Amino acid sequence: MFLNVYALSHNVPAGTHLIEVAAIGYFFSPVRVDVSARNPGKIQAALTENRRGLSEFVLEPLKEEQYYE
């Protein structure tokens, strides 16, 4: 999955947002996105598991989920 955080600046209110990906059979790390109220268009994104800053990235699953019936 490709996420361009700069595209998030349109029609997204200022504040902190959490992006969670739901895909059957996979587990993705949530992404924290901070949209600045003081500096319009300024966005910071980081993976929640390690706080590494991001600009553009390809989001890959951390693992395959195992489901039991």
PDB file of C-alpha atoms in Angstrom:
ATOM      1  CA  MET A   1       0.000   0.000   0.000  1.00  0.00           C
ATOM      2  CA  PHE A   2       1.375   3.408  -0.963  1.00  0.00           C
ATOM      3  CA  LEU A   3       0.580   6.410   1.228  1.00  0.00           C
ATOM      4  CA  ASN A   4       1.445   9.956   0.210  1.00  0.00           C
ATOM      5  CA  VAL A   5       1.148  12.025   3.393  1.00  0.00           C
ATOM      6  CA  TYR A   6       1.249  15.290   1.438  1.00  0.00           C
ATOM      7  CA  ALA A   7      -2.053  14.340  -0.173  1.00  0.00           C
ATOM      8  CA  LEU A   8      -3.546  14.290   3.327  1.00  0.00           C
ATOM      9  CA  SER A   9      -3.271  18.079   3.658  1.00  0.00           C
ATOM     10  CA  HIS A  10      -6.468  18.620   1.671  1.00  0.00           C
ATOM     11  CA  ASN A  11      -9.691  18.587   3.715  1.00  0.00           C
ATOM     12  CA  VAL A  12      -8.055  17.014   6.776  1.00  0.00           C
ATOM     13  CA  PRO A  13      -8.522  19.021   9.984  1.00  0.00           C
ATOM     14  CA  ALA A  14      -5.552  20.098  12.086  1.00  0.00           C
ATOM     15  CA  GLY A  15      -4.605  17.713  14.868  1.00  0.00           C
ATOM     16  CA  THR A  16      -3.301  14.214  15.366  1.00  0.00           C
ATOM     17  CA  HIS A  17      -4.796  11.379  13.351  1.00  0.00           C
ATOM     18  CA  LEU A  18      -4.164   7.646  13.364  1.00  0.00           C
ATOM     19  CA  ILE A  19      -4.283   5.733  10.079  1.00  0.00           C
ATOM     20  CA  GLU A  20      -5.080   2.067  10.501  1.00  0.00           C
ATOM     21  CA  VAL A  21      -5.102  -0.316   7.556  1.00  0.00           C
ATOM     22  CA  ALA A  22      -7.510  -3.240   7.591  1.00  0.00           C
ATOM     23  CA  ALA A  23      -6.715  -6.027   5.138  1.00  0.00           C
ATOM     24  CA  ILE A  24      -7.913  -9.576   5.650  1.00  0.00           C
ATOM     25  CA  GLY A  25      -5.005 -11.820   6.509  1.00  0.00           C
ATOM     26  CA  TYR A  26      -2.459  -9.075   7.281  1.00  0.00           C
ATOM     27  CA  PHE A  27      -1.428  -6.877  10.194  1.00  0.00           C
ATOM     28  CA  PHE A  28      -0.098  -3.359   9.514  1.00  0.00           C
ATOM     29  CA  SER A  29       1.499  -0.956  11.964  1.00  0.00           C
ATOM     30  CA  PRO A  30      -0.682   2.139  12.506  1.00  0.00           C
ATOM     31  CA  VAL A  31       0.655   5.457  11.197  1.00  0.00           C
ATOM     32  CA  ARG A  32       0.378   8.624  13.293  1.00  0.00           C
ATOM     33  CA  VAL A  33      -0.198  11.783  11.223  1.00  0.00           C
ATOM     34  CA  ASP A  34       0.116  15.272  12.747  1.00  0.00           C
ATOM     35  CA  VAL A  35      -1.483  18.100  10.748  1.00  0.00           C
ATOM     36  CA  SER A  36      -0.276  21.547  11.851  1.00  0.00           C
ATOM     37  CA  ALA A  37      -2.808  24.240  12.786  1.00  0.00           C
ATOM     38  CA  ARG A  38      -0.153  26.994  12.819  1.00  0.00           C
ATOM     39  CA  ASN A  39       1.524  26.129   9.515  1.00  0.00           C
ATOM     40  CA  PRO A  40      -1.086  25.188   6.894  1.00  0.00           C
ATOM     41  CA  GLY A  41       0.088  22.296   4.743  1.00  0.00           C
ATOM     42  CA  LYS A  42       2.694  21.099   7.265  1.00  0.00           C
ATOM     43  CA  ILE A  43       2.268  17.407   7.975  1.00  0.00           C
ATOM     44  CA  GLN A  44       4.403  14.947   9.907  1.00  0.00           C
ATOM     45  CA  ALA A  45       3.874  11.199   9.831  1.00  0.00           C
ATOM     46  CA  ALA A  46       5.504   8.408  11.803  1.00  0.00           C
ATOM     47  CA  LEU A  47       5.050   4.700  12.283  1.00  0.00           C
ATOM     48  CA  THR A  48       3.631   4.232  15.768  1.00  0.00           C
ATOM     49  CA  GLU A  49       5.898   1.278  16.560  1.00  0.00           C
ATOM     50  CA  ASN A  50       9.185   3.195  16.313  1.00  0.00           C
ATOM     51  CA  ARG A  51       8.346   6.909  15.792  1.00  0.00           C
ATOM     52  CA  ARG A  52      10.412   7.028  12.603  1.00  0.00           C
ATOM     53  CA  GLY A  53       9.465  10.094  10.556  1.00  0.00           C
ATOM     54  CA  LEU A  54       8.019   9.512   7.098  1.00  0.00           C
ATOM     55  CA  SER A  55       7.272  11.523   3.970  1.00  0.00           C
ATOM     56  CA  GLU A  56       6.346   8.858   1.427  1.00  0.00           C
ATOM     57  CA  PHE A  57       6.580   5.149   1.942  1.00  0.00           C
ATOM     58  CA  VAL A  58       5.216   1.783   0.953  1.00  0.00           C
ATOM     59  CA  LEU A  59       3.284   0.272   3.825  1.00  0.00           C
ATOM     60  CA  GLU A  60       3.944  -3.454   4.079  1.00  0.00           C
ATOM     61  CA  PRO A  61       2.294  -5.838   6.528  1.00  0.00           C
ATOM     62  CA  LEU A  62       4.208  -6.741   9.665  1.00  0.00           C
ATOM     63  CA  LYS A  63       2.943 -10.301   9.488  1.00  0.00           C
ATOM     64  CA  GLU A  64       0.252 -12.570   8.087  1.00  0.00           C
ATOM     65  CA  GLU A  65      -2.639 -13.091  10.471  1.00  0.00           C
ATOM     66  CA  GLN A  66      -3.653 -16.612  11.434  1.00  0.00           C
ATOM     67  CA  TYR A  67      -7.384 -17.214  11.765  1.00  0.00           C
ATOM     68  CA  TYR A  68      -8.907 -20.275  13.378  1.00  0.00           C
ATOM     69  CA  GLU A  69     -12.451 -21.504  12.893  1.00  0.00           C
TER      70      GLU A  69
END
